[in-house]
Structure formats: C-alpha cells, structure tokens
Amino acid sequence: MSVRLYHLVLAFLLGGICSLYTLTYAGAGLLIWWLWQFHRHPAGLLLLGSAFGVGSLFFPLFPDVEVKEESIHINGRIISDRDKTPSAVNMLFREEQDEQLVQVVYLNDQDLDVPDSWKHGAYCSLTGSRTMPDQARNPGEFDYRRYLQKQGIAYQVILDSRSAMTCKGSSLLAPLIDWRHDVNTFMKQSLHPEGYPWLAALVLGDDKALDEETVSLFRRWNLSHILAISGLHIGLFMGAVYFLCYRSGWLTREHAQWVLILLIPIYGLVAGGAPSVIRASIMGTIALVIVKFKLKIAPTDLLALAALTMLIISPSIIHHLGFQFSFLVTFSIVLSRPLFTTLPSGVWQLVSLSLICQMAILPIQIKEFYQFNPLSLFANILFVPYFSLIVIPFMFVIFTVTLLYSPAGYFLSRLFVTVHQVVIELFTRWDATFQFLWNVGEISLPFIVLYYVGFFQFMRSWITQKLRQTFLFGLLSVCVLIAFSLKPYLSKYGQVTMLDIGQGDAFVIELPFRKGVIMIDAAGSPVYSDQLGENYVFTRIIEPFLRSRGITTIDGLILSHNDQDHSGSARQLIEAFDVSRVYTSPHFGRHHTLKKPEQLERSAHTFLSAGQTLTIAGYDFHVLHPAGSYGNANDNSLVLSAELGKLNWLFTGDISTEIEQHILKTHPRLKADVLKVSHHGSQTSTHERWVDHLNPQAGLISVGKNNRYGHPHRMVTSLLEEKKVFLFRTDRHGAVQYRFTTDSGTFQTFLPYNDSTK
Amino acid sequence: MRCLLCHASIEQDVNWDTVLKPVETRVMCAACRETLPLIEGNVCPICNRKMDCNATCSDCQKWEQSDKWQGVLKRNQSLYHYHEGIQEVITQWKYRGDYVLVKLFQSDIERIVKDRRKQWPTAVVPIPLSSERLVERGFNQAEAIARLMTRKPVHLLERLDSEKQSKKTRYERLNRINPFRSKTSVPPHVLLVDDIYTTGATLRYAAKALQDAGCLHIESFTLIRG
C-alpha cells in the first residue's frame, strides 16, 4: 500500500486547516504535489484526496450568532471539571433539549466553594441569565467571544447564586476529579508555600497557583511548555512506575505493563486533561497495548491515531493552541529522528532538537503573542534538561512522599525551594539583561504558509544532508519573518487609530513608511475596574494593539492633560515600549499616574505651549492651546492641529466651550475636516459656533459603551448630526481607523458598521 | 515488510523527506543492500571495469587492436561490482529460479535509466537464451532486466548454440562461430542488455551480428561487471 495511516490523518487535518482558514492556494498546491508524487499509486491518491475532502468538511466553522440576553431555565449535564478562576467558577454543560454546549459561570465574589453536588456528569437543572461576552473591539485584542465560539460554546449562563443550579448524579470520572481536587488541597496545606505552586503545575497540571510574574517570564522565553504537563511528564511517569514495579522485582514485566496501561489514562485525567496530556496518554496506552499483542506500529501512525481519536471526540480541539503545539512539536521530532543519530554529541543533539521544536511552532506563537525572543533557544537548552532531569522527577518524589507522610514532604519541598529559588533568581536577572524581543506583529496567513514551506524544505535538506540547501532554506524561513516585520516600513499607507478603550482617549498615529509612531493620549483603566484587573486597558488593549502592529518605538507620546482617562497608561507604556519623548503642556501638573518621577526621565520630557509646532518625521502638529493656565486640568488640555492624509485633524483633549471660544478668537481661520469631539461628547463642550466655524466632515467620539456619565450627550450628537458631521463613536464602532497615503484616505470601523444602529 | 534476501523485517522510518511521498516499497534490508555495491570512481571508458585511473583497460585495448572487433561495442555500462556475495544472489536468481529477486535491482536500474536517458540508444535488446536453456531456467535473465528498463524490449537476436559461456576458456570464447543471428531489419542505434560482463565476448558477438545486419552504434548495459 502506498499510503499509511499518518498520510490519511495528515490529509484530513490539512484539508480541515485549508478550509477553516480558506487557504485555497496552499490546499491546491498540496494536492498538486500529491498528484505528482502519487501518480503511480492511484488507489493511494484516491484515499488521500478523500481524506483531504472529508477533512475540509468535517470541522465546524462556528458562525458568530447573536445571543439574546434573557433569563433562561435549562436542563442538562455537566461535562467538564470545575475551572476555578479568582472571580468565577466555569463549567461546560451539555444542554439537553438542543444538545448545545453551554458555559455555566458562577461568579463567586466571596470565594465560596461550589456545592458538592456539582460533579462531572451530574444531571442539573439551572436558572440564570443567558449571555455571551463582547467580541473584541480593537485590532490585536483577544476576542473572548470568538474563543468560546471556537470551542463550540453556544452561549454562557451566569448563575445568580449557588441555589440557581441543582444537580444530582455523577459520572464514573467524578470520583477521580474529586480526588484530584482533594489531593491538590492536601498538597497546598502540606507543602512549603513556595514549593506547592510548582508541584501543582508539574504533577497535577494546575498552574493557577504560580504567580503571574513567573508565568510571563516563562512565556517570554518560550518555556511555557515546561509549565504545562506534556508528553515529557507522561514519559517520566511511565518510566518511574515501570521502574518501581518491575525493576524492584515486585511485578513481572507483563504485569508491570498492564499496570501502566491502566494507570496512564488515570494519570492523564488527574493531570488535568490538557491536549498535550491526552495526546501523550493515548500514545502511551496504544503503544503498550500494541506491544502486548506483539503488533507493530510506526511512531508516525501512533501519533496520527492519537490525533484522530482526539479530533473525532472533539473537533473543536483543532483550534486549541495546546493541541497545535503538542502535535506540531511531536511530529517534527518524530520526522527528525534520523538526524539525531548523525549528530556528533549530545550537546548538538539538544541544540538541534530545541531549534526544530522552536521553529516548528514559531509562526503560530507569533500569531498569538506577536513577538518572540530569538535567544529562547538557549533558554530551552538550559531549562529543559534542568526541569526534565531534576525538577519534574523530584516533584513526583515529593508528591509520593507527601501522600505517605506529609511532614517529610514538607521538608523535601523546602529543600527544593532553596535550590529552585536561586535558579529562578538567576533566570530573572538573565531575563533583565537579554531582552531581545523581536516584535514581528500580527503575522498574516500567507506569510505563515510561506514560512512553513521554507521550514519544510529546510528540514528536508537537512535530513538528506544537503547542507548548502539547508542553509538557504533556513535563511528563507527567517527572511519570511523579516519581510513581514519590514512591511510597514515599505508601505505607503499610514493610519490613525482611535482605540476603543472604553471611557477615555488613546490615538495611535502610524506615519506612512513607518517614519514615525505618535500617540495622543494613553488612557488607563477606570479606577473602579477591579474585576478586569487594574491595568487591563494597557495590557489588553493598548499593548496588544501596538504589538500586533509590530510597533516597539513610539517617537512621541503626547498627553493632552493629566487625567486617568487620558494619561493613565503612560507609565506602563514608557516601561514596556521605547518611548523617545513625552510631550505635555507646562501646566500638566505632577503626574499622579507617573508615580515615580524617574519613569518620565527615561523618556525625554518636553513642554508644548500654544504657538509652537511639533514636527515628527516631517509631519507638523500645531499647538493651539494652552497659552497659560486656565485653572482646571480639562481646560489646560493640549489642542493640536495636524494634516494627515489630506485632511485637517483637530485633537481637542477635554476642553470646554469657553476654551473653544478662546481658540476661535486666537485662530479665526481655523478649519478642521476631522474633529475629535472634546470631552467624550459632554454637553460642556462642542458649542454650535465651534462646529459652524470648524465645519468638520467627521467627528470622532471616544466614549465608553454604557458609561456612567451619559456621554456623549444627546445635545452634542444631535447638533453634530444636524450639521451633517459624520460621527464615529467607539461605543458603537469599536476602534476607528483612518488609513491614508499622502493624497487621500478612508475611514474604517473595527466592528461591522451595521451594528452601529443598536 | 521483509527483506527479499534474508527475510529480516524492514522498519521504514518516515522522515521529513519521505513524509509527503508515497510509502517506498523497499525490498532489501540495509545489510543486504551492502552486497550490491555500485560501481563508482575511476573506470575503463569502454567496459566500465574499475580502474586506478580513467584509462582504457588492457582487455579493451586488445579488443580494439583487433581488426575484427574494433569499435564493435562502443561502450558498456554496468551497475555492480562482482564479488562472492553478488554471485550468490545471481545464482539464487538465475539458476535456482528465484525470479522475484529481480526486484532487488529495480530501483538501481530505474535510476541509471533515468540518468542515461539522453545518452543511451532507445532500442533495448536483451541477449537471448537458446531455447533449451530457456526451458531449463524458465526465464531469460537479460529479458527480465530489459523489462525493468523499458516497456518494450526489442527482440532482434536469435541464439544458435546452447553451450554455456561460463564453461569456456577465454580463447574458446573469442574464436568460434558467432552464436548469434540477427534479424535483417535493425535500428541504427542499439543498447544490448545482459546480466554480466565477464570478458565481453558474448556482448561483442551479439554486437557483431547486429553490426553485420546494418547497426551503426551499439552500446551495452549489464547488471554486473565481472
């Protein structure tokens, strides 16, 4: 037979990927390649084509369906473990009537435990409010709604209280899941508080106890795979159990194998059931069963069997990042095996293994996080052996010892913490020294496909020992990424983005050919936004947007005035990005959000006053206001006029009608094509005379959806509409962008425009 | 899958190069592959014998000095070196009738045919067996090779005697009546095919017969250069 199982599963998967991401040309290219390779094997070709076709139809597309928000009563079964976050408990629920997948959310403000009856597999009856989270409102922002939809979740139900859901019964797995929770609690109580989070993450697959600092440190260095339980853990686990049962003379080889066949799936469930764990458990179990029955299976087919099993059980897992990473890396390693035998030493094997793994997932990683650290290769070479040879085995020892006699476990965990803290401390220092993040940006699909073609040819040449080609194709893969990074520098398009950060202002101006990036205001999170986290505006909106655009340097950060909703993210911006210069008015005042004055010193700070012109990369920003102090922060806002894409823009901060009159007096000939409507559309600004005089075509209102101030005021919006000013509002349109060249430009909204009538 | 020669199981590892290609039907294990060493490096430009430098070997010089044989066979190309291991394979194939072993040579033959596509004459003519010998062996080994090279081997020759070449001395082989007879209508360029080139006498007699019938350019291909 000319095809094997892995061929078909691969065709099936690639068919799915090509249809999900509408990669028509890539799919056609692949089929032509197979046609060429298999032209002498018509049966194989037919099978491949069929698998590809089935794959392209198999995976659901999950269209964005509007969910009607209302109170509902449903019955069904809990089909997942309880996922506890600091603010809520989430569960997957299979609704009985329409068989829809539902996420049940219990917001536990008081950190109460959920009722014991909410078990896996329990049949429940619940009342709650049906909802679905908002879609992303800005480019680069994480789309939680899409994320849920891709898992096949039709809607969320928010429970008002513990009594809103009553359950009875449970599945066979429930005792195991409960045991996992109990063991987790027991470990937390027994172990050293610094040691417990590592054990929870590395043995029980629960990384919530690790502090965010560590998690983000590991992510920056592409080491997250260590913190997630993977095939490595399962392998070590298998080795340890086998060693204990067989080498100790306790059981025969045959019996030890049976013990493993039973234990691996159980451990897979206890370890949290992440895709990598399931993959490794399935592969381990099948491999052992096959050995038992004296059969043979090639590693590629084993892997294919695991993937197929998981995809048939839950097709939406194809969107799961963990699934993608796990299979890509494992498949790459399996295909590279002949290579490792040709390499001279263990060090070289480790280096190439690490390189191959990193390269295999690089574009997906960039697509997700927009950046990567080229030096993470070395971090992996150091930390993978440290964790797999020392930390993880030791964790299993601690785990076992603690179950038997907890004080000994405490002692061991203290011992571990003493050593491990030094390592993490050194790593943190290293991290501070080698911050070479390459910010590629939100890489587009054609570049990803191109990268993978280059990577594939790179590996092919390497394995066939064609070193010159290997080098060239390696270079090609890197060049694909470089080319994408350079794209904005070669593009004649610039863009002005009014980010939808809620109630507040943040404008990002990217000049054509990326000659400069200017920000006007950088709002922070509202003070009362504790549920979303205190820095969410920066970490979830401003930073992802800039990273997705491949921006690392901001040539000018202009802060109109000193208010949380205009300058609240300035400090984080200066810390995380290379901000060349900060511009404020002299009456800006002591910046309460820039708590440490030295933060401002990192970037040069320049005052701007009326009459001055700020020139960045040939683009002029005329300062119209303030000439002096006008008493309050809003009236001291910087007012700037600039020409971008043949339109005159007027950025007004939060000035009131008095200042508007004052500016009209001092600048009688002032016109504006695009007016930033002052103070989020408050009625204290935007006087009729101001609009008449400026005669704008478009008005930008940066305002929070359902904000507590009632902005924008109806008087202002009806005035502007009456004057035929085209209104762009972040509360209706999400982020608003103006894409321009030197001669012209067009506005576009991030949310579909027909949503605006809501 | 098992090795055709030693029947050991053959593990096929998929790697980056083979992953998107059809499963290669391998017929030999790596160890048995060693028994079929390809001819590489310096060879005699006429008979393909392995040499220290690219000079014409003494045998060929003798052939070319003789008026009768000069230029009859322009060039011979062979695949493998002769040695004891390969002799066993050939014995099993040719004399003990293990016809399926022809698959051992298939990929190498296909490769060389692809490489020489432009240089070689298109008419592939296997050296025939006498009818007695064909009955005895059940198949013509030259024919089997030719069938791997082309879909339509051309049968231009007929063999008259039935004596085995391998039982004769060099002198006897060189001085006798031509055992081959050619058809009268022949193409101008011909590629003769046989299993082994030992002295080159068989191929030259066949070539001579073709030349007499009007062939202008005759080359040969053999599996082994003895």
mmCIF file of C-alpha atoms in Angstrom, chain A residues 78 80 82 89 91 104 106 114-120 122 124 159 161-167 178:
data_model
loop_
_atom_site.group_PDB
_atom_site.id
_atom_site.type_symbol
_atom_site.label_atom_id
_atom_site.label_comp_id
_atom_site.label_asym_id
_atom_site.label_seq_id
_atom_site.Cartn_x
_atom_site.Cartn_y
_atom_site.Cartn_z
ATOM 1 C CA ILE A 78 -22.044 18.901 33.411
ATOM 2 C CA SER A 80 -16.208 19.150 32.443
ATOM 3 C CA ARG A 82 -14.944 22.925 37.558
ATOM 4 C CA VAL A 89 -16.115 29.040 38.514
ATOM 5 C CA MET A 91 -18.116 24.558 33.766
ATOM 6 C CA VAL A 104 -22.036 27.822 33.072
ATOM 7 C CA TYR A 106 -20.780 31.073 38.744
ATOM 8 C CA VAL A 114 -19.294 25.366 44.948
ATOM 9 C CA PRO A 115 -21.807 22.775 46.161
ATOM 10 C CA ASP A 116 -20.514 19.214 46.239
ATOM 11 C CA SER A 117 -23.324 18.060 44.007
ATOM 12 C CA TRP A 118 -21.895 19.977 41.003
ATOM 13 C CA LYS A 119 -19.999 16.935 39.851
ATOM 14 C CA HIS A 120 -18.755 15.839 36.471
ATOM 15 C CA ALA A 122 -24.267 15.320 37.059
ATOM 16 C CA CYS A 124 -28.634 19.572 36.539
ATOM 17 C CA LEU A 159 -25.764 31.799 37.788
ATOM 18 C CA SER A 161 -26.476 32.104 43.325
ATOM 19 C CA ARG A 162 -25.436 28.653 44.448
ATOM 20 C CA SER A 163 -29.041 27.634 44.622
ATOM 21 C CA ALA A 164 -29.693 28.542 40.977
ATOM 22 C CA MET A 165 -28.366 25.145 39.889
ATOM 23 C CA THR A 166 -29.438 21.860 41.426
ATOM 24 C CA CYS A 167 -27.695 18.685 40.390
ATOM 25 C CA ASP A 178 -12.847 14.985 43.211
#
